[in-house]
Amino acid sequence: MSFSNLYPVTTSVRRLSDLSGLWNFKFDPDGLGKKEKWTQGLPSPMTMPVPASFADIFTDKKSREYTGDFWYEKEIYIPGEWRDMEVGLRFEGAAHRATVYVNGTKAGSHEGGFLPFTVIISKSVAFDAPNLISVQVNNELREDCLPVGRTAELADGSKMAKGYFDFFNYSGLIRPVKLVALPKKHITDYSLTYSLIDKCAEVNYSVTANHKNGFRVSAAIYDESGNLSGEAEGKEGSIYISNVRLWEVHNAYLYKFVFKIIDGETVIDEYTDQIGIRTFEIDGHDFLLNGKPIYMKGFGKHEESESSGRGLNPSVLKRDFELMKWIGANSFRTAHYPHSEETLRLADREGIMVVDEVAAVGLMASTLNFFDASQGPQTRFFQKETTAKLLERHLQQLKELILRDKNRACVVAWCVANEPETTDDESRPYFETVFAKARALDPQHRPLTFTSLMTATPDKCKCADLCDFISLNRYYGWYVFGGNEITAAENIFRQELAGWTGRIPDKPFVFSEYGADTASGIHKLPSVMWSEEYQTEYLNMCHRVFDSLPFVRGEQVWAFADFQTGEGIMRVDGNKKGIFTRSRQPKAAAHLLKERWEGLPLRFKSEEE
Ligand code: CKX
């Protein structure tokens, strides 16, 4: 019997309990856990917060860098009132893979640390009595898993994660774990599409349940004042809302959708969600939100912060949205993995557009990806024997991502990979499959893209035409021709872009990354690289280039805030391309961007054509 993996809510019939807090925790470097039956109780555990990444909580390096298996454990009581319900444990993010045991018995497992999964535990639990939840998590990186990397063995026998990407391999139970109780017969999923005719919205819905017969489905939509806007009956149907309030950027309006399955007069299940109604499409070079051209301004953004690592930190999350509104941003890309469900719900509420990225990062064999990506060695990534398995996992995670986020108003596009080695011939069949799958999965047919690495120039990239819009990660003036050579950088940047007009003449372009590492507080006149003055000069140069090109429809600077990476000669305690520091305070560039973004007309660029 399938179980709903929908974002958990409480309603008249659904129950929920958040298991966030302190859990027991233990590293398992020698793989003793299963043999010694740690599922029946962890020997000498320490405490660990959930949600959080364990890495930055420790004061010793071995623990911070720990790679391998580790265990979480919590004793829980399940209310007797839930006896006749289907009970599940929902993990919003267990990075990167997890196996869940309940009272010593395996309940399920999941691969992919940034997407939710639910294991059904009704049959293995005792009600009104203690139950032991044990979770074996593993954070090793592999070439056939997302995000991509490898796991090295060090001289002392310990393992070390070597990501083919530029961010710290934060792991653990990074998002909330929830106990969910649903009616035995329940709604498993729902999908929405819209068409707008003048002031009226046609909302088309379809609802699926875990059983087929003997019930009716009702759908109702309420406005923010609680008034009924429209309703319908049936598993699929259309609801018309006259004088609809659309979801707009910085002016979000969320309707309450209520789906019920009813047997006779009895409500068997009820699911509710807050939904923004909007359309998003591409017309020539334009992005159209609700039929009106819109220029994307914002960031490539990690989900991470001091101490919590990749762990969901609601205060930091809220601060980030306040900063995005302050600076005049209207969008961000969830670099380089799906961000938490809470993040997307906040983006829905605040009216911020999201380019939603799957964790397909590191698709180029290199442990200095950020450097190699600009220098261009050929690693023949897609010709490896691991490619078939990687593709399988990539498609699976794309499916789980689209299933999770397809109804979110904020999600306006899917990014199917970051900086893959699309100069490799074999990348073409790989991405044809990925794009076809994404197109088939999204009922709203959102535009698709991948972000292009610097060496995938118009003459060399084998895959750009698969995209509905082109996303360029470009660093002229940083990785190449930096500092005093910035004029040469501008020239070569312009030359590359002239090449793109010939190759892709009719699609929108977004600069999905551009940036310069900047140590907050370093001031230098005249500028030098790494100073706050250079970051602003570099951004001014990029903006001059963007503004001279009619096909540019967006800029998402790299990065929202400084973030932690692995150690190395290219990084000073992390990547410093943030417009804000890691503690979320503005660098000089933030003021420049605020002035620019607040000043750009809403229909920037499209009115020039
Ligand atoms: N793009 C030349 C991917 C990001 C990195 C960024 C950087 C690279 C640049 C590739 O994850 O952080 O190096 O700053």
Coordinates of C-alpha atoms and ligand atoms in Angstrom, one line a residue:
M1 CA 0.0 0.0 0.0
S2 CA 1.5 3.4 -1.0
F3 CA 1.8 6.1 1.7
S4 CA 1.5 9.8 1.3
N5 CA 4.8 11.6 1.1
L6 CA 3.0 15.0 0.9
Y7 CA 4.3 17.8 3.2
P8 CA 2.8 16.8 6.6
V9 CA -0.1 18.9 7.9
T10 CA -2.6 18.5 10.7
T11 CA -6.3 18.6 9.6
S12 CA -9.6 17.3 11.0
V13 CA -8.2 13.8 10.5
R14 CA -4.4 14.0 10.0
R15 CA -2.1 14.0 13.0
L16 CA 1.5 15.1 13.2
S17 CA 4.3 15.3 15.8
D18 CA 7.7 17.0 15.2
L19 CA 10.6 14.9 16.5
S20 CA 13.1 17.8 16.3
G21 CA 15.3 18.1 19.4
L22 CA 18.2 16.2 20.9
W23 CA 18.8 12.6 19.6
N24 CA 21.4 10.0 20.5
F25 CA 24.3 9.8 18.1
K26 CA 27.3 7.7 17.4
F27 CA 30.0 7.4 14.7
D28 CA 30.5 3.9 13.3
P29 CA 33.9 4.0 11.6
D30 CA 34.4 0.3 11.9
G31 CA 31.0 -0.7 10.6
L32 CA 30.1 -2.4 14.0
G33 CA 26.5 -1.1 14.1
K34 CA 24.7 -3.9 12.4
K35 CA 26.9 -6.7 13.8
E36 CA 26.6 -5.5 17.3
K37 CA 22.9 -4.8 17.0
W38 CA 23.0 -1.1 17.7
T39 CA 19.4 -1.0 16.5
Q40 CA 18.5 -2.3 19.9
G41 CA 20.3 0.5 21.7
L42 CA 23.4 2.6 20.8
P43 CA 26.3 1.8 23.2
S44 CA 27.6 5.0 24.9
P45 CA 25.9 7.5 22.6
M46 CA 26.5 11.3 22.6
T47 CA 23.7 13.8 22.0
M48 CA 23.1 15.5 18.7
P49 CA 20.6 18.1 17.6
V50 CA 18.1 17.3 14.8
P51 CA 17.9 19.0 12.4
A52 CA 21.6 19.8 12.0
S53 CA 24.8 18.7 10.3
F54 CA 27.1 17.3 12.9
A55 CA 30.3 18.7 11.4
D56 CA 30.6 22.2 12.9
I57 CA 29.3 21.2 16.3
F58 CA 32.5 19.4 17.1
T59 CA 35.8 21.0 18.2
D60 CA 38.0 18.3 16.8
K61 CA 38.9 17.8 13.2
K62 CA 38.4 14.1 12.9
S63 CA 34.7 14.5 13.9
R64 CA 34.2 17.5 11.7
E65 CA 35.5 15.6 8.7
Y66 CA 34.0 12.3 9.6
T67 CA 33.0 10.2 6.6
G68 CA 31.3 6.9 6.7
D69 CA 28.4 5.5 8.7
F70 CA 26.9 7.1 11.8
W71 CA 23.8 6.5 13.8
Y72 CA 21.0 8.5 15.3
E73 CA 18.5 7.1 17.8
K74 CA 15.4 8.4 19.6
E75 CA 12.8 6.8 21.9
I76 CA 9.3 7.8 21.0
Y77 CA 5.8 7.2 22.2
I78 CA 3.0 6.8 19.8
P79 CA -0.5 7.8 21.1
G80 CA -2.9 4.9 21.4
E81 CA -5.5 7.2 19.7
W82 CA -3.5 6.5 16.5
R83 CA -4.0 2.7 16.6
D84 CA -6.4 2.6 13.6
M85 CA -4.3 5.0 11.6
E86 CA -1.4 4.5 9.2
V87 CA 1.7 5.8 11.0
G88 CA 4.8 7.0 9.2
L89 CA 8.1 8.5 10.0
R90 CA 8.9 11.3 7.5
F91 CA 12.5 12.4 7.1
E92 CA 12.8 15.7 5.2
G93 CA 16.5 15.2 4.5
A94 CA 18.9 12.5 5.6
A95 CA 22.2 13.3 3.9
H96 CA 23.2 11.4 1.9
R97 CA 21.5 8.0 2.5
A98 CA 19.8 6.4 5.4
T99 CA 18.3 3.1 6.7
V100 CA 15.6 3.4 9.3
Y101 CA 14.9 0.7 12.0
V102 CA 12.0 0.6 14.4
N103 CA 12.4 -1.5 17.5
G104 CA 15.3 -3.3 15.8
T105 CA 13.5 -4.1 12.5
K106 CA 14.3 -2.4 9.2
A107 CA 11.5 -0.1 8.2
G108 CA 13.0 1.4 5.0
S109 CA 15.9 3.2 3.3
H110 CA 16.5 6.1 1.0
E111 CA 19.2 7.5 -1.2
G112 CA 19.6 11.3 -1.7
G113 CA 20.0 13.6 1.2
F114 CA 18.0 16.6 0.1
L115 CA 14.6 15.0 -0.6
P116 CA 12.0 13.7 1.8
F117 CA 11.0 10.1 2.3
T118 CA 8.5 8.4 4.6
V119 CA 8.7 4.9 6.1
I120 CA 5.5 3.2 7.3
I121 CA 5.9 2.0 10.9
S122 CA 2.3 1.2 12.0
K123 CA 2.9 -2.6 12.1
S124 CA 6.3 -2.4 14.0
V125 CA 5.3 -0.1 16.8
A126 CA 3.8 -0.5 20.2
F127 CA 1.2 2.2 21.0
D128 CA 1.4 4.1 24.4
A129 CA 4.7 2.3 25.0
P130 CA 8.3 3.2 24.2
N131 CA 9.6 2.6 20.6
L132 CA 13.2 2.8 19.5
I133 CA 13.9 4.6 16.3
S134 CA 17.4 4.0 14.9
V135 CA 18.7 5.6 11.8
Q136 CA 21.9 4.5 10.1
V137 CA 23.1 7.4 7.9
N138 CA 26.1 7.4 5.5
N139 CA 27.7 10.5 4.0
E140 CA 30.3 9.0 1.6
L141 CA 30.6 10.5 -1.8
R142 CA 30.6 8.4 -4.9
E143 CA 30.8 8.8 -8.7
D144 CA 27.4 7.1 -9.2
C145 CA 25.5 9.1 -6.5
L146 CA 24.4 12.7 -6.2
P147 CA 26.1 15.0 -5.3
V148 CA 29.1 13.5 -7.1
G149 CA 32.5 12.9 -5.6
R150 CA 34.7 10.1 -4.2
T151 CA 35.7 8.8 -0.9
A152 CA 39.4 8.5 -0.2
E153 CA 41.1 6.4 2.4
L154 CA 43.7 8.3 4.4
A155 CA 47.0 6.8 5.8
D156 CA 45.4 6.3 9.2
G157 CA 42.6 4.2 7.7
S158 CA 39.9 6.9 8.1
K159 CA 37.8 8.0 5.2
M160 CA 37.6 11.5 3.6
A161 CA 34.9 12.9 1.4
K162 CA 36.3 14.5 -1.8
G163 CA 33.5 16.3 -3.5
Y164 CA 33.7 17.2 -7.1
F165 CA 32.1 20.5 -6.0
D166 CA 32.8 23.6 -4.0
F167 CA 30.9 23.3 -0.8
F168 CA 31.5 21.4 2.5
N169 CA 30.1 17.9 2.5
Y170 CA 27.6 18.7 5.4
S171 CA 25.5 15.7 6.2
G172 CA 23.3 14.1 8.9
L173 CA 19.6 14.5 9.6
I174 CA 19.6 18.0 8.2
R175 CA 15.9 18.6 8.2
P176 CA 13.0 17.8 10.5
V177 CA 11.9 14.3 11.3
K178 CA 8.1 14.0 11.8
L179 CA 5.8 11.4 13.0
V180 CA 2.8 11.4 10.8
A181 CA -0.6 9.6 11.4
L182 CA -3.0 9.4 8.4
P183 CA -6.3 7.7 8.0
K184 CA -5.7 4.2 6.5
K185 CA -7.4 5.4 3.3
H186 CA -5.9 8.7 2.4
I187 CA -4.9 11.2 -0.3
T188 CA -1.4 10.5 -1.6
D189 CA -0.8 13.3 -4.0
Y190 CA -2.4 16.2 -5.9
S191 CA -1.5 18.3 -8.9
L192 CA -2.5 21.7 -10.1
T193 CA -2.4 23.6 -13.4
Y194 CA -3.9 27.0 -14.3
S195 CA -5.0 29.0 -17.1
L196 CA -5.9 32.7 -16.8
I197 CA -8.6 34.4 -18.8
D198 CA -8.8 38.1 -18.1
K199 CA -9.6 38.3 -14.3
C200 CA -10.6 34.7 -14.1
A201 CA -8.5 31.7 -13.2
E202 CA -9.3 28.2 -14.3
V203 CA -7.7 25.9 -11.7
N204 CA -7.4 22.3 -12.9
Y205 CA -6.7 19.8 -10.1
S206 CA -6.3 16.0 -9.8
V207 CA -6.1 14.1 -6.6
T208 CA -4.8 10.5 -6.1
A209 CA -5.5 8.3 -3.1
N210 CA -4.0 5.0 -1.9
H211 CA -7.2 3.2 -2.7
K212 CA -9.4 3.3 -5.8
N213 CA -13.1 2.8 -5.0
G214 CA -15.9 3.7 -2.7
F215 CA -15.2 7.3 -2.1
R216 CA -15.9 10.8 -3.4
V217 CA -13.3 13.6 -3.8
S218 CA -14.1 17.2 -3.0
A219 CA -11.9 20.2 -3.7
A220 CA -12.5 23.7 -2.3
I221 CA -10.5 26.9 -2.5
Y222 CA -10.7 29.7 0.1
D223 CA -9.3 33.2 -0.1
E224 CA -7.0 34.7 2.6
S225 CA -10.1 36.0 4.4
G226 CA -11.5 32.5 4.6
N227 CA -14.3 33.0 2.0
L228 CA -15.0 30.2 -0.4
S229 CA -13.7 31.1 -3.8
G230 CA -14.8 28.0 -5.6
E231 CA -15.3 24.2 -5.3
A232 CA -15.8 21.1 -7.3
E233 CA -16.3 17.3 -6.9
G234 CA -14.4 14.5 -8.5
K235 CA -10.8 13.1 -8.6
E236 CA -10.1 15.6 -11.4
G237 CA -11.9 18.8 -12.1
S238 CA -11.8 22.5 -12.7
I239 CA -12.6 25.3 -10.4
Y240 CA -13.1 28.8 -11.7
I241 CA -12.2 31.8 -9.6
S242 CA -13.5 35.1 -10.8
N243 CA -11.5 38.2 -9.8
V244 CA -8.6 36.1 -8.9
R245 CA -5.8 37.5 -6.8
L246 CA -2.7 36.2 -8.5
W247 CA 0.6 35.3 -6.9
E248 CA 3.0 38.1 -7.8
V249 CA 6.6 38.8 -6.9
H250 CA 6.9 40.6 -3.6
N251 CA 3.1 40.5 -3.5
A252 CA 2.2 36.9 -2.8
Y253 CA -1.4 35.9 -2.4
L254 CA -2.0 32.3 -1.1
Y255 CA -5.3 30.6 -1.4
K256 CA -6.1 27.7 1.0
F257 CA -6.9 24.5 -1.0
V258 CA -8.8 21.8 0.8
F259 CA -9.0 18.3 -0.6
K260 CA -11.2 15.7 1.0
I261 CA -12.1 12.1 0.4
I262 CA -15.6 11.3 1.6
D263 CA -17.4 8.1 2.1
G264 CA -21.2 8.7 2.4
E265 CA -21.2 11.6 4.9
T266 CA -17.9 10.7 6.5
V267 CA -14.7 12.7 5.8
I268 CA -12.1 9.9 5.5
D269 CA -9.2 12.2 4.7
E270 CA -8.6 15.9 4.5
Y271 CA -5.4 17.6 3.2
T272 CA -4.9 21.4 3.0
D273 CA -2.2 23.5 1.4
Q274 CA -1.5 27.2 0.9
I275 CA -1.2 27.8 -2.9
G276 CA -0.3 30.7 -5.1
I277 CA -2.1 30.9 -8.4
R278 CA 0.1 32.1 -11.2
T279 CA 1.4 31.2 -14.7
F280 CA 5.0 31.3 -15.8
E281 CA 6.2 30.7 -19.3
I282 CA 8.7 31.8 -21.9
D283 CA 7.8 33.8 -25.0
G284 CA 10.9 34.5 -27.2
H285 CA 13.4 36.2 -25.0
D286 CA 10.9 36.9 -22.3
F287 CA 10.0 35.3 -19.0
L288 CA 6.3 35.9 -18.4
L289 CA 4.9 35.8 -14.9
N290 CA 1.1 36.0 -15.2
G291 CA 1.6 37.0 -18.8
K292 CA 3.8 40.0 -18.0
P293 CA 7.6 40.1 -18.7
I294 CA 9.8 39.8 -15.7
Y295 CA 13.6 40.1 -15.3
M296 CA 15.2 37.8 -12.7
K297 CA 17.4 39.5 -10.1
G298 CA 18.8 37.6 -7.2
F299 CA 21.2 35.0 -6.2
G300 CA 22.7 31.6 -6.4
K301 CA 22.2 30.5 -2.8
H302 CA 23.3 27.7 -0.5
E303 CA 21.3 26.6 2.4
E304 CA 23.9 26.6 5.2
S305 CA 25.0 28.6 8.3
E306 CA 27.4 28.6 11.2
S307 CA 27.2 25.7 13.6
S308 CA 24.0 24.2 11.9
G309 CA 25.9 23.5 8.7
R310 CA 23.2 22.4 6.2
G311 CA 20.7 21.9 9.0
L312 CA 17.5 23.8 8.7
N313 CA 17.8 27.0 10.7
P314 CA 14.5 28.9 10.7
S315 CA 16.0 32.1 12.1
V316 CA 18.7 32.3 9.4
L317 CA 16.2 31.3 6.8
K318 CA 13.9 34.2 7.7
R319 CA 16.9 36.6 7.9
D320 CA 17.9 35.5 4.4
F321 CA 14.4 36.4 3.1
E322 CA 14.5 39.7 4.9
L323 CA 17.8 40.4 3.2
M324 CA 16.6 39.4 -0.2
K325 CA 13.6 41.8 0.1
W326 CA 15.9 44.6 1.4
I327 CA 18.2 44.3 -1.5
G328 CA 15.4 44.2 -4.1
A329 CA 16.0 40.5 -5.2
N330 CA 13.1 38.7 -6.7
S331 CA 14.5 35.2 -7.2
F332 CA 17.2 32.7 -6.2
R333 CA 18.5 29.3 -7.4
T334 CA 18.7 26.5 -4.9
A335 CA 22.4 25.9 -5.5
H336 CA 23.3 23.0 -5.6
Y337 CA 20.6 20.8 -4.2
P338 CA 16.9 21.0 -3.3
H339 CA 16.5 23.3 -0.4
S340 CA 14.2 22.5 2.5
E341 CA 10.4 22.4 2.1
E342 CA 10.2 25.2 4.7
T343 CA 12.4 27.4 2.4
L344 CA 10.0 27.0 -0.5
R345 CA 7.0 27.6 1.6
L346 CA 8.6 30.8 2.8
A347 CA 9.4 31.8 -0.8
D348 CA 5.7 31.1 -1.7
R349 CA 4.7 33.4 1.2
E350 CA 7.2 36.2 0.4
G351 CA 6.7 36.2 -3.3
I352 CA 10.2 35.2 -4.3
M353 CA 10.8 33.1 -7.5
V354 CA 12.9 30.0 -7.2
V355 CA 14.9 28.1 -9.8
D356 CA 14.8 24.7 -8.2
E357 CA 17.9 22.6 -8.6
V358 CA 18.4 18.9 -8.2
A359 CA 21.7 17.8 -6.5
A360 CA 23.3 17.0 -9.8
V361 CA 26.5 18.8 -9.1
G362 CA 30.1 17.6 -9.7
L363 CA 29.4 16.0 -13.0
M364 CA 33.0 16.6 -14.0
A365 CA 35.7 14.5 -12.3
S366 CA 37.7 17.0 -10.3
T367 CA 38.2 17.8 -6.7
L368 CA 38.9 21.4 -7.6
N369 CA 35.8 21.8 -9.6
F370 CA 35.6 25.6 -9.2
F371 CA 39.1 25.9 -10.6
D372 CA 39.0 23.2 -13.3
A373 CA 35.6 24.5 -14.4
S374 CA 37.3 27.7 -15.6
Q375 CA 40.4 26.0 -17.0
G376 CA 38.8 23.2 -18.9
P377 CA 40.5 19.8 -18.6
Q378 CA 38.5 17.1 -20.4
T379 CA 37.6 14.4 -17.8
R380 CA 35.3 12.5 -20.1
F381 CA 32.9 12.3 -17.2
F382 CA 30.0 10.8 -19.1
Q383 CA 32.1 8.0 -20.5
K384 CA 32.7 6.3 -17.2
E385 CA 31.3 3.0 -16.2
T386 CA 29.5 4.7 -13.3
T387 CA 27.4 6.8 -15.7
A388 CA 24.4 4.4 -16.1
K389 CA 23.9 4.1 -12.4
L390 CA 24.4 7.9 -11.9
L391 CA 21.8 8.6 -14.6
E392 CA 19.3 6.2 -12.8
R393 CA 19.8 8.1 -9.5
H394 CA 19.7 11.5 -11.2
L395 CA 16.3 10.6 -12.8
Q396 CA 15.0 9.2 -9.5
Q397 CA 15.9 12.4 -7.6
L398 CA 14.5 14.6 -10.4
K399 CA 11.3 12.6 -10.0
E400 CA 11.2 13.1 -6.2
L401 CA 12.0 16.8 -6.6
I402 CA 9.3 17.5 -9.0
L403 CA 6.8 15.4 -7.0
R404 CA 7.8 17.4 -3.9
D405 CA 7.7 20.9 -5.4
K406 CA 5.4 20.8 -8.4
N407 CA 2.6 22.7 -6.7
R408 CA 4.7 25.5 -5.3
A409 CA 4.0 28.9 -6.9
C410 CA 7.5 30.1 -6.2
V411 CA 9.1 27.4 -8.3
V412 CA 9.2 28.9 -11.8
A413 CA 11.9 26.6 -13.4
W414 CA 13.8 23.4 -12.8
C415 CA 17.6 23.3 -13.0
V416 CA 18.6 19.8 -13.9
A417 CA 22.3 20.1 -13.2
N418 CA 25.1 22.5 -12.2
E419 CA 28.1 22.8 -14.5
P420 CA 28.1 19.4 -16.0
E421 CA 30.9 18.6 -18.4
T422 CA 28.7 19.2 -21.5
T423 CA 31.8 19.5 -23.7
D424 CA 31.9 15.7 -23.5
D425 CA 30.1 14.0 -26.5
E426 CA 28.5 11.5 -24.2
S427 CA 26.8 14.2 -22.2
R428 CA 24.3 14.7 -25.0
P429 CA 22.4 11.3 -24.7
Y430 CA 22.7 11.6 -20.9
F431 CA 20.9 15.0 -20.9
E432 CA 18.4 14.1 -23.6
T433 CA 17.2 11.5 -21.2
V434 CA 17.2 13.9 -18.2
F435 CA 15.3 16.6 -20.0
A436 CA 12.7 14.2 -21.4
K437 CA 12.1 12.9 -18.0
A438 CA 11.7 16.3 -16.4
R439 CA 9.4 17.4 -19.2
A440 CA 7.2 14.4 -18.7
L441 CA 7.0 14.8 -14.9
D442 CA 5.9 18.4 -14.4
P443 CA 2.2 19.0 -14.9
Q444 CA 2.9 22.8 -15.1
H445 CA 5.6 22.3 -17.8
R446 CA 7.9 24.8 -16.2
P447 CA 11.0 25.8 -18.2
L448 CA 14.1 23.7 -17.9
T449 CA 17.7 24.6 -17.7
F450 CA 21.2 23.5 -16.5
T451 CA 23.9 26.0 -15.5
S452 CA 26.7 26.0 -18.0
L453 CA 30.4 25.9 -16.9
M454 CA 32.8 28.5 -18.2
T455 CA 34.5 26.2 -20.7
A456 CA 31.2 25.1 -22.3
T457 CA 31.4 27.9 -24.8
P458 CA 28.9 28.2 -27.6
D459 CA 31.2 26.3 -30.0
K460 CA 31.9 23.5 -27.5
C461 CA 28.7 22.9 -25.5
K462 CA 26.8 19.8 -26.7
C463 CA 23.7 20.3 -24.7
A464 CA 22.7 24.0 -24.5
D465 CA 19.9 23.7 -27.1
L466 CA 18.1 21.3 -24.8
C467 CA 17.4 24.1 -22.4
D468 CA 14.3 26.4 -22.5
F469 CA 16.6 29.2 -21.2
I470 CA 20.3 29.4 -21.0
S471 CA 22.0 29.7 -17.6
L472 CA 25.6 30.9 -17.8
N473 CA 28.0 30.6 -14.9
R474 CA 30.7 33.1 -16.0
Y475 CA 33.7 34.4 -14.1
Y476 CA 35.6 36.7 -16.6
G477 CA 37.5 39.1 -14.3
W478 CA 37.8 36.5 -11.5
Y479 CA 39.1 33.0 -12.6
V480 CA 40.4 34.5 -15.9
F481 CA 41.8 38.0 -16.5
G482 CA 41.3 39.2 -12.9
G483 CA 42.4 42.4 -11.3
N484 CA 44.3 44.8 -13.5
E485 CA 43.3 42.7 -16.5
I486 CA 39.6 43.4 -16.1
T487 CA 39.4 45.2 -19.4
A488 CA 40.6 42.2 -21.2
A489 CA 38.1 40.2 -19.2
E490 CA 35.3 42.4 -20.4
N491 CA 36.4 42.0 -24.1
I492 CA 36.6 38.2 -24.0
F493 CA 33.3 38.1 -22.1
R494 CA 31.6 40.1 -24.9
Q495 CA 33.2 37.9 -27.5
E496 CA 31.8 34.7 -25.9
L497 CA 28.4 36.2 -25.7
A498 CA 28.4 37.3 -29.3
G499 CA 29.0 33.6 -30.1
W500 CA 25.8 32.7 -28.1
T501 CA 23.6 35.0 -30.2
G502 CA 24.5 32.9 -33.2
R503 CA 24.1 29.5 -31.5
I504 CA 20.9 30.2 -29.5
P505 CA 19.2 33.2 -31.0
D506 CA 15.7 32.9 -29.6
K507 CA 15.8 32.0 -25.9
P508 CA 16.3 34.0 -22.7
F509 CA 19.7 34.0 -21.1
V510 CA 20.3 34.3 -17.4
F511 CA 23.6 34.8 -15.7
S512 CA 23.1 32.1 -13.1
E513 CA 26.6 32.7 -11.5
Y514 CA 29.0 35.6 -11.7
G515 CA 31.1 36.7 -8.7
A516 CA 34.4 37.6 -7.1
D517 CA 35.8 36.3 -3.8
T518 CA 35.8 39.2 -1.3
A519 CA 37.1 39.2 2.2
S520 CA 34.7 41.4 4.1
G521 CA 36.6 44.4 5.6
I522 CA 39.5 44.4 3.1
H523 CA 39.5 47.9 1.5
K524 CA 42.0 49.0 -1.0
L525 CA 42.3 52.1 -3.2
P526 CA 42.9 51.4 -6.0
S527 CA 41.3 48.0 -5.7
V528 CA 43.0 44.6 -5.6
M529 CA 41.3 41.3 -6.0
W530 CA 39.7 40.1 -2.8
S531 CA 38.9 43.7 -1.7
E532 CA 35.4 45.0 -1.3
E533 CA 36.3 47.6 -4.0
Y534 CA 37.2 44.9 -6.5
Q535 CA 34.0 43.1 -5.9
T536 CA 32.0 46.2 -6.8
E537 CA 34.2 47.0 -9.8
Y538 CA 33.8 43.4 -11.0
L539 CA 30.0 43.6 -10.6
N540 CA 29.8 46.9 -12.4
M541 CA 31.7 45.4 -15.3
C542 CA 29.4 42.4 -15.5
H543 CA 26.3 44.6 -15.3
R544 CA 27.7 46.8 -18.1
V545 CA 28.0 43.7 -20.3
F546 CA 24.5 42.3 -19.3
D547 CA 22.8 45.6 -20.0
S548 CA 24.3 45.8 -23.5
L549 CA 22.7 42.5 -24.5
P550 CA 19.1 42.4 -25.5
F551 CA 18.6 38.6 -24.8
V552 CA 19.6 38.8 -21.1
R553 CA 16.6 38.2 -18.8
G554 CA 18.2 37.7 -15.5
E555 CA 21.2 37.9 -13.2
Q556 CA 21.7 35.7 -10.1
V557 CA 25.0 36.7 -8.5
W558 CA 27.2 34.1 -6.9
A559 CA 26.6 33.9 -4.0
F560 CA 24.0 35.1 -1.6
A561 CA 26.4 34.7 1.4
D562 CA 29.9 33.4 2.1
F563 CA 29.8 29.7 2.6
Q564 CA 31.9 26.8 3.9
T565 CA 33.9 24.7 1.5
G566 CA 36.5 22.0 1.9
E567 CA 40.0 23.1 2.7
G568 CA 42.4 24.1 0.0
I569 CA 44.7 26.7 -1.4
M570 CA 41.9 28.4 -3.3
R571 CA 39.7 29.0 -0.3
V572 CA 40.2 31.0 2.8
D573 CA 37.9 29.4 5.3
G574 CA 35.3 28.9 2.6
N575 CA 34.1 30.6 -0.5
K576 CA 34.0 34.4 -0.1
K577 CA 31.9 35.4 -3.1
G578 CA 29.0 36.2 -0.8
I579 CA 27.3 39.6 -1.2
F580 CA 26.6 39.1 2.5
T581 CA 29.0 37.6 5.0
R582 CA 28.3 34.2 6.4
S583 CA 26.8 35.9 9.5
R584 CA 24.4 37.7 7.0
Q585 CA 25.8 41.3 7.1
P586 CA 26.2 43.3 3.9
K587 CA 29.5 43.8 2.0
A588 CA 29.9 47.0 0.0
A589 CA 28.6 45.1 -3.1
A590 CA 25.2 44.7 -1.3
H591 CA 24.6 48.4 -1.4
L592 CA 25.5 48.5 -5.1
L593 CA 23.1 45.7 -5.9
K594 CA 20.3 47.3 -3.8
E595 CA 20.6 50.5 -5.8
R596 CA 20.7 48.6 -9.1
W597 CA 17.9 46.1 -8.5
E598 CA 15.6 48.7 -6.9
G599 CA 16.1 50.9 -9.9
L600 CA 15.5 48.3 -12.6
P601 CA 12.1 48.6 -14.3
L602 CA 9.8 45.7 -13.8
R603 CA 9.8 44.8 -17.4
F604 CA 13.6 45.4 -17.7
K605 CA 14.9 44.4 -21.1
S606 CA 11.6 43.3 -22.7
E607 CA 10.5 47.0 -23.1
E608 CA 13.8 47.6 -25.0
E609 CA 13.1 45.0 -27.7
Ligands
CKX1 N1 30.6 27.5 -9.8 C1 34.1 28.3 -12.5 C2 30.0 26.5 -8.9 C3 30.0 27.0 -7.5 C4 31.3 27.5 -7.1 C5 31.7 28.6 -8.0 C6 33.0 29.3 -7.5 C7 31.9 27.9 -9.4 C8 32.7 28.6 -10.4 C9 33.1 27.7 -11.6 O1 29.6 25.9 -6.7 O2 31.3 27.9 -5.8 O3 34.1 28.8 -7.8 O4 32.9 30.3 -6.8

